[in-house]
Amino acid sequence: QVQLAESGGGLVQAGDSLRLSCAVSGISSCTMAWFRQVPGKEREFVSGISWRGVTTRYADSVKGRSTISRDKAQNIVYLQMNSLKPEDTAVYYCAADARLILPGDLAHQYDYWGQGIQVTVSS
């Protein structure tokens, strides 16, 4: 059974940093990604990483402020977010797919999802 468990969210102030973690079990050698969603809007791509960790991809909204990485031995994916803005407030979801070679930016490309974790950035 594949399970993805996010951690590291919370309430921070604008300008702060936060590191989200996603622990993966039941699947390996998979492309991983982070998405986020606010009420009334579609889930949007934030960042993705290939299973080897060689290829990364970022949404323009977080590019330059975020770094995605993975610990293959521990099967954990991280999203380091710096210079957080109130518009980064959302529920963040970890996603995985064993078929993707490169990280895609569409939610339907991923088969497995975590439960989501709230990130709130106050101004």
C-alpha positions as CSV (number, residue, x, y, z in Angstrom):
1,Q,0.0,0.0,0.0
2,V,1.4,3.3,-1.0
3,Q,1.4,6.1,1.6
4,L,2.6,9.6,1.4
5,A,2.7,11.6,4.7
6,E,3.4,15.4,4.7
7,S,4.8,17.2,7.6
8,G,6.4,20.6,8.4
9,G,3.5,22.9,7.7
10,G,2.2,25.6,10.0
11,L,1.7,29.3,10.6
12,V,4.6,31.6,9.7
13,Q,5.1,35.2,9.0
14,A,5.9,36.8,5.7
15,G,9.6,36.5,4.9
16,D,10.0,33.4,7.0
17,S,11.2,30.0,5.7
18,L,9.6,26.6,6.0
19,R,10.6,23.1,5.0
20,L,7.9,20.6,4.1
21,S,8.7,16.9,4.2
22,C,6.9,14.0,2.5
23,A,7.7,10.5,3.7
24,V,6.9,7.9,1.1
25,S,6.2,4.2,1.7
26,G,5.1,1.4,-0.6
27,I,6.7,2.8,-3.7
28,S,10.2,3.7,-4.8
29,S,11.9,5.0,-7.9
30,C,9.0,7.5,-8.5
31,T,8.8,11.0,-9.6
32,M,7.6,13.3,-6.9
33,A,5.9,16.7,-6.8
34,W,4.3,19.2,-4.5
35,F,1.0,20.9,-5.3
36,R,-1.0,23.4,-3.4
37,Q,-4.6,24.4,-3.3
38,V,-6.7,27.2,-1.9
39,P,-10.5,27.0,-1.5
40,G,-12.3,27.6,-4.7
41,K,-9.3,27.1,-6.9
42,E,-7.8,24.2,-8.7
43,R,-4.8,22.3,-7.3
44,E,-1.7,24.0,-8.7
45,F,1.8,22.6,-9.3
46,V,4.5,24.0,-7.1
47,S,7.6,21.8,-7.7
48,G,8.7,18.4,-8.9
49,I,11.7,16.1,-8.9
50,S,12.6,13.1,-10.9
51,W,13.3,9.9,-9.1
52,R,17.0,10.1,-9.5
53,G,16.8,13.7,-8.2
54,V,18.6,15.0,-11.3
55,T,15.7,17.0,-12.8
56,T,13.7,19.5,-10.9
57,R,11.0,21.8,-11.9
58,Y,9.4,24.8,-10.3
59,A,6.3,27.0,-10.8
60,D,7.1,30.6,-11.7
61,S,5.5,31.7,-8.5
62,V,8.1,29.9,-6.3
63,K,11.1,29.8,-8.6
64,G,14.1,31.3,-6.9
65,R,12.5,31.0,-3.4
66,S,12.1,27.2,-3.2
67,T,14.2,24.1,-3.4
68,I,13.0,20.6,-3.9
69,S,15.2,17.7,-2.9
70,R,15.0,14.1,-2.0
71,D,16.7,11.6,0.2
72,K,16.4,8.4,-1.8
73,A,17.7,6.2,1.1
74,Q,15.0,7.5,3.4
75,N,12.5,7.9,0.6
76,I,11.7,11.4,1.7
77,V,11.1,14.5,-0.4
78,Y,11.6,18.0,0.9
79,L,10.4,21.4,-0.2
80,Q,12.4,24.2,1.3
81,M,10.5,27.5,0.9
82,N,12.1,30.8,1.7
83,S,10.9,34.4,1.6
84,L,7.3,33.2,2.1
85,K,4.5,35.4,1.0
86,P,0.8,35.6,2.2
87,E,-0.1,34.3,-1.3
88,D,1.8,31.1,-0.5
89,T,-1.0,30.2,2.0
90,A,-2.6,27.0,0.9
91,V,-2.9,23.3,1.6
92,Y,0.2,21.6,0.3
93,Y,0.0,18.1,-1.2
94,C,2.7,15.6,-1.9
95,A,2.2,13.5,-5.0
96,A,4.0,10.5,-6.6
97,D,3.9,8.6,-9.8
98,A,6.0,5.6,-10.8
99,R,5.4,6.1,-14.6
100,L,6.6,9.6,-15.0
101,I,10.2,10.0,-16.0
102,L,10.2,13.8,-15.6
103,P,8.1,15.8,-13.2
104,G,4.8,16.9,-14.8
105,D,2.9,19.9,-13.7
106,L,-0.6,18.5,-14.0
107,A,-2.4,16.9,-11.0
108,H,-3.9,14.1,-13.1
109,Q,-0.4,12.9,-14.0
110,Y,0.1,11.6,-10.4
111,D,-1.4,8.5,-9.1
112,Y,-0.7,8.8,-5.4
113,W,-1.4,11.7,-3.0
114,G,-0.8,12.6,0.6
115,Q,-3.5,14.0,2.8
116,G,-2.3,17.6,2.6
117,I,-0.9,20.0,5.1
118,Q,-1.8,23.6,5.8
119,V,0.7,26.4,5.3
120,T,-0.4,29.8,6.4
121,V,1.7,32.9,5.9
122,S,0.6,36.0,7.8
123,S,1.4,39.5,6.6
